[in-house]
Amino acid sequence: MYCFPAVSNSPNRDSLFAVADQSYGGFLAGKWLAICGALGFVRSDAQPPLDILLRLIDSWGDRRIGAHNGYRSFVSGDGFPAEFSVSWRLGRPEVRILFESLGDGPTARSCQDAGRALTRELAAEPGVSIKRYLAVEDLFLAAEPAPYRPTIWHSLAWRPGEKPRYKVYLNPQVCGIDRAADLVTEAMRRLGLEMPWRTVLAEHVALIERGHRLEFFALDLDAEEPSRVKIYYRHPEVDLAELDRVAALACRHDSARARAAYRAVYGTNGAIGNEPMTCLSFQRGAGSPVEANVYLRLTEAARSDAEAADRVRAVLAAEGIDPHRHTAMLHALAPAPLAETAGLQELLSYRTTGPGGPADVAVYFRFSVHGPRS
């Protein structure tokens, strides 16, 4: 049986945002503008990508959020179908949103169908190609997708002066967790990435025996190379050395630097039980995964958003990133004093990109709209 992702069970996490009467589009637009404003982005720059986002969710964006979930999305612990994140790459902030398209009915199949349709719609966007997605789409479809699992998700990422970039997320467990590696192997073969995938596959059985599992498969929808393919492992209860084991498969991963970030978040060298994740990035021409992004779960590691914010700021400062923008975002987004809430900051991701350069750091924001299993 699949285990739900670990989240804090603290009462200061659930139903933080009283938005039952708002529409999905209105709520998400408000959060987009709040984040952009806190980052210092000009409103006239932030509005065009927001208009694109609202067009992409047009089929369900006008729906009322409601007091209870009609469909429980796997995107977040309470079933809300979207999360925001902010990434600092080379010190420059980028705002991103991940979402699951809601279908006509409250079923995983309708959401899968809506996700397929949106991918085809994205093909008309500047700089987008869905050729690689179409080459593997059939592998990740199910006649009756399992409830509360990923279907076909999308993300939009934008920073001032650049066009939005898109990614699609797929479920390698769609035919069962025991077949996930075989499914990914076939997808990598079709995409011409067999060689770097073999280096991971050689470790996969040992990883599975230790409790790690393949969770997501993602594709950049970029028309130009180098376009990335990513796989995500979810980790069981691990110590820091075991947490780093998957990331160390990537050629640009710096274990020593990463462990400093692990300790800043978890404050321990002991066991970590809140299911962190690692993403490995693949590109054509490379003999192994190129980069590793380790997702450190802030819930349960920190008792409140105030404590989580302190840990995030420590990682940002260590990488030479001004933490004040993160503080400004929290004040713009938080529904109550940070000492009284938990879970607004769900994840911190950390990725080293090569010798001497600053790491990429990102913080993932989730908005607890519903109570657990509502």
Short mmCIF file of N, CA and C in Angstrom, two decimals, residues 224-308:
data_model
loop_
_atom_site.label_atom_id
_atom_site.label_comp_id
_atom_site.label_asym_id
_atom_site.label_seq_id
_atom_site.Cartn_x
_atom_site.Cartn_y
_atom_site.Cartn_z
N GLU A 224 14.62 24.02 -27.52
CA GLU A 224 16.05 23.99 -27.79
C GLU A 224 16.78 23.16 -26.75
N GLU A 225 17.89 22.56 -27.17
CA GLU A 225 18.77 21.86 -26.24
C GLU A 225 19.62 22.89 -25.49
N PRO A 226 20.15 22.60 -24.29
CA PRO A 226 19.95 21.32 -23.59
C PRO A 226 18.64 21.31 -22.81
N SER A 227 17.78 20.40 -23.15
CA SER A 227 16.50 20.25 -22.48
C SER A 227 16.60 19.06 -21.53
N ARG A 228 16.07 19.21 -20.34
CA ARG A 228 16.34 18.22 -19.30
C ARG A 228 15.20 17.22 -19.15
N VAL A 229 15.58 16.03 -18.72
CA VAL A 229 14.65 15.03 -18.21
C VAL A 229 15.03 14.79 -16.76
N LYS A 230 14.05 14.68 -15.89
CA LYS A 230 14.33 14.54 -14.47
C LYS A 230 13.57 13.36 -13.88
N ILE A 231 14.22 12.68 -12.96
CA ILE A 231 13.55 11.67 -12.15
C ILE A 231 13.69 12.05 -10.69
N TYR A 232 12.70 11.67 -9.91
CA TYR A 232 12.65 12.03 -8.49
C TYR A 232 12.54 10.76 -7.65
N TYR A 233 13.41 10.65 -6.67
CA TYR A 233 13.31 9.59 -5.67
C TYR A 233 12.78 10.19 -4.37
N ARG A 234 11.84 9.47 -3.76
CA ARG A 234 11.42 9.80 -2.40
C ARG A 234 12.17 8.89 -1.45
N HIS A 235 12.60 9.45 -0.31
CA HIS A 235 13.46 8.71 0.60
C HIS A 235 12.72 8.30 1.87
N PRO A 236 13.10 7.15 2.44
CA PRO A 236 12.53 6.71 3.70
C PRO A 236 13.24 7.42 4.85
N GLU A 237 13.12 6.88 6.05
CA GLU A 237 13.90 7.41 7.16
C GLU A 237 15.37 7.16 6.88
N VAL A 238 16.15 8.22 6.84
CA VAL A 238 17.55 8.13 6.44
C VAL A 238 18.41 9.02 7.33
N ASP A 239 19.71 8.69 7.37
CA ASP A 239 20.65 9.64 7.95
C ASP A 239 21.21 10.50 6.82
N LEU A 240 22.05 11.48 7.14
CA LEU A 240 22.51 12.41 6.11
C LEU A 240 23.35 11.72 5.04
N ALA A 241 24.12 10.72 5.42
CA ALA A 241 24.94 10.01 4.44
C ALA A 241 24.06 9.27 3.44
N GLU A 242 23.02 8.62 3.93
CA GLU A 242 22.12 7.90 3.03
C GLU A 242 21.29 8.87 2.19
N LEU A 243 20.90 10.00 2.77
CA LEU A 243 20.18 11.02 2.01
C LEU A 243 20.99 11.47 0.82
N ASP A 244 22.30 11.58 1.00
CA ASP A 244 23.17 12.08 -0.06
C ASP A 244 23.51 11.03 -1.11
N ARG A 245 23.14 9.80 -0.86
CA ARG A 245 23.58 8.71 -1.74
C ARG A 245 23.07 8.86 -3.17
N VAL A 246 21.80 9.21 -3.33
CA VAL A 246 21.24 9.38 -4.67
C VAL A 246 21.84 10.62 -5.34
N ALA A 247 21.91 11.72 -4.61
CA ALA A 247 22.45 12.95 -5.19
C ALA A 247 23.88 12.78 -5.68
N ALA A 248 24.64 11.95 -4.99
CA ALA A 248 26.06 11.75 -5.36
C ALA A 248 26.22 11.06 -6.70
N LEU A 249 25.13 10.55 -7.30
CA LEU A 249 25.21 9.98 -8.64
C LEU A 249 25.37 11.05 -9.72
N ALA A 250 25.09 12.31 -9.39
CA ALA A 250 25.19 13.40 -10.36
C ALA A 250 26.60 13.96 -10.38
N CYS A 251 27.11 14.25 -11.57
CA CYS A 251 28.52 14.64 -11.69
C CYS A 251 28.81 16.01 -11.11
N ARG A 252 27.83 16.90 -11.02
CA ARG A 252 28.08 18.24 -10.49
C ARG A 252 27.68 18.39 -9.03
N HIS A 253 27.33 17.29 -8.39
CA HIS A 253 26.90 17.36 -7.00
C HIS A 253 28.11 17.44 -6.08
N ASP A 254 28.07 18.37 -5.15
CA ASP A 254 29.12 18.56 -4.16
C ASP A 254 28.57 18.12 -2.80
N SER A 255 28.94 16.92 -2.37
CA SER A 255 28.37 16.36 -1.15
C SER A 255 28.71 17.18 0.09
N ALA A 256 29.94 17.69 0.16
CA ALA A 256 30.36 18.43 1.35
C ALA A 256 29.52 19.69 1.51
N ARG A 257 29.33 20.43 0.42
CA ARG A 257 28.51 21.64 0.51
C ARG A 257 27.05 21.31 0.80
N ALA A 258 26.57 20.26 0.18
CA ALA A 258 25.17 19.90 0.37
C ALA A 258 24.90 19.51 1.82
N ARG A 259 25.85 18.81 2.43
CA ARG A 259 25.61 18.37 3.81
C ARG A 259 25.52 19.55 4.76
N ALA A 260 26.18 20.65 4.45
CA ALA A 260 26.02 21.85 5.28
C ALA A 260 24.59 22.36 5.21
N ALA A 261 23.98 22.28 4.02
CA ALA A 261 22.57 22.68 3.89
C ALA A 261 21.66 21.69 4.61
N TYR A 262 21.97 20.40 4.51
CA TYR A 262 21.15 19.40 5.21
C TYR A 262 21.14 19.70 6.72
N ARG A 263 22.32 19.97 7.25
CA ARG A 263 22.42 20.22 8.70
C ARG A 263 21.72 21.52 9.09
N ALA A 264 21.77 22.53 8.20
CA ALA A 264 21.10 23.79 8.49
C ALA A 264 19.59 23.60 8.61
N VAL A 265 19.04 22.70 7.79
CA VAL A 265 17.60 22.46 7.82
C VAL A 265 17.23 21.50 8.94
N TYR A 266 17.96 20.38 9.03
CA TYR A 266 17.56 19.33 9.96
C TYR A 266 18.23 19.43 11.33
N GLY A 267 19.35 20.13 11.39
CA GLY A 267 20.01 20.33 12.67
C GLY A 267 20.48 19.06 13.33
N THR A 268 20.76 18.02 12.53
CA THR A 268 21.13 16.74 13.12
C THR A 268 21.92 15.92 12.13
N ASN A 269 22.68 14.99 12.64
CA ASN A 269 23.31 13.97 11.80
C ASN A 269 22.57 12.64 11.93
N GLY A 270 21.48 12.64 12.71
CA GLY A 270 20.73 11.42 12.95
C GLY A 270 19.70 11.14 11.87
N ALA A 271 18.73 10.30 12.19
CA ALA A 271 17.74 9.87 11.21
C ALA A 271 16.76 11.00 10.89
N ILE A 272 16.41 11.08 9.61
CA ILE A 272 15.43 12.05 9.11
C ILE A 272 14.23 11.24 8.63
N GLY A 273 13.06 11.49 9.20
CA GLY A 273 11.91 10.65 8.90
C GLY A 273 10.79 11.33 8.15
N ASN A 274 11.02 12.52 7.58
CA ASN A 274 9.90 13.23 6.95
C ASN A 274 9.93 13.19 5.43
N GLU A 275 10.54 12.15 4.87
CA GLU A 275 10.51 11.86 3.44
C GLU A 275 11.03 12.99 2.56
N PRO A 276 12.31 13.35 2.67
CA PRO A 276 12.89 14.25 1.68
C PRO A 276 12.94 13.57 0.31
N MET A 277 13.30 14.35 -0.71
CA MET A 277 13.34 13.82 -2.06
C MET A 277 14.62 14.29 -2.76
N THR A 278 15.01 13.57 -3.81
CA THR A 278 16.14 13.97 -4.65
C THR A 278 15.74 13.86 -6.11
N CYS A 279 16.06 14.89 -6.87
CA CYS A 279 15.81 14.93 -8.30
C CYS A 279 17.14 14.84 -9.04
N LEU A 280 17.24 13.92 -10.00
CA LEU A 280 18.41 13.79 -10.85
C LEU A 280 18.06 14.30 -12.24
N SER A 281 18.95 15.13 -12.79
CA SER A 281 18.71 15.77 -14.09
C SER A 281 19.58 15.12 -15.15
N PHE A 282 18.98 14.78 -16.31
CA PHE A 282 19.66 14.11 -17.41
C PHE A 282 19.62 14.99 -18.66
N GLN A 283 20.75 14.97 -19.39
CA GLN A 283 20.82 15.67 -20.66
C GLN A 283 21.56 14.81 -21.67
N ARG A 284 21.19 14.96 -22.92
CA ARG A 284 21.88 14.21 -23.96
C ARG A 284 23.36 14.58 -24.01
N GLY A 285 24.19 13.57 -24.28
CA GLY A 285 25.63 13.79 -24.38
C GLY A 285 26.37 13.59 -23.08
N ALA A 286 25.65 13.47 -21.96
CA ALA A 286 26.30 13.26 -20.66
C ALA A 286 26.28 11.78 -20.33
N GLY A 287 27.35 11.31 -19.68
CA GLY A 287 27.44 9.90 -19.34
C GLY A 287 26.83 9.54 -18.01
N SER A 288 26.34 10.53 -17.28
CA SER A 288 25.72 10.29 -15.98
C SER A 288 24.75 11.44 -15.73
N PRO A 289 23.92 11.36 -14.68
CA PRO A 289 23.10 12.53 -14.35
C PRO A 289 23.98 13.76 -14.17
N VAL A 290 23.48 14.89 -14.60
CA VAL A 290 24.30 16.11 -14.59
C VAL A 290 24.22 16.81 -13.24
N GLU A 291 23.01 17.00 -12.74
CA GLU A 291 22.82 17.72 -11.49
C GLU A 291 21.86 16.96 -10.59
N ALA A 292 21.95 17.27 -9.31
CA ALA A 292 21.03 16.72 -8.32
C ALA A 292 20.42 17.85 -7.51
N ASN A 293 19.14 17.80 -7.36
CA ASN A 293 18.43 18.77 -6.54
C ASN A 293 17.83 18.01 -5.36
N VAL A 294 18.26 18.33 -4.15
CA VAL A 294 17.78 17.64 -2.95
C VAL A 294 16.71 18.51 -2.28
N TYR A 295 15.55 17.89 -2.07
CA TYR A 295 14.40 18.60 -1.49
C TYR A 295 14.29 18.23 -0.02
N LEU A 296 14.54 19.21 0.84
CA LEU A 296 14.56 19.01 2.27
C LEU A 296 13.23 19.50 2.85
N ARG A 297 12.52 18.61 3.48
CA ARG A 297 11.16 18.93 3.94
C ARG A 297 11.24 19.70 5.25
N LEU A 298 10.69 20.92 5.22
CA LEU A 298 10.75 21.79 6.39
C LEU A 298 9.70 21.44 7.43
N THR A 299 8.58 20.85 7.00
CA THR A 299 7.57 20.45 7.96
C THR A 299 8.11 19.32 8.82
N GLU A 300 7.80 19.37 10.06
CA GLU A 300 8.30 18.47 11.11
C GLU A 300 9.75 18.75 11.48
N ALA A 301 10.57 19.21 10.52
CA ALA A 301 11.93 19.63 10.87
C ALA A 301 11.89 20.91 11.68
N ALA A 302 10.86 21.74 11.45
CA ALA A 302 10.71 23.00 12.17
C ALA A 302 9.31 23.04 12.77
N ARG A 303 9.20 23.54 13.99
CA ARG A 303 7.92 23.52 14.69
C ARG A 303 6.96 24.60 14.21
N SER A 304 7.49 25.63 13.54
CA SER A 304 6.65 26.72 13.08
C SER A 304 7.27 27.32 11.83
N ASP A 305 6.52 28.16 11.16
CA ASP A 305 7.08 28.85 10.00
C ASP A 305 8.17 29.84 10.39
N ALA A 306 8.10 30.37 11.61
CA ALA A 306 9.17 31.26 12.07
C ALA A 306 10.48 30.49 12.17
N GLU A 307 10.42 29.29 12.73
CA GLU A 307 11.63 28.47 12.84
C GLU A 307 12.10 28.01 11.46
N ALA A 308 11.17 27.64 10.59
CA ALA A 308 11.55 27.24 9.23
C ALA A 308 12.21 28.40 8.50
#
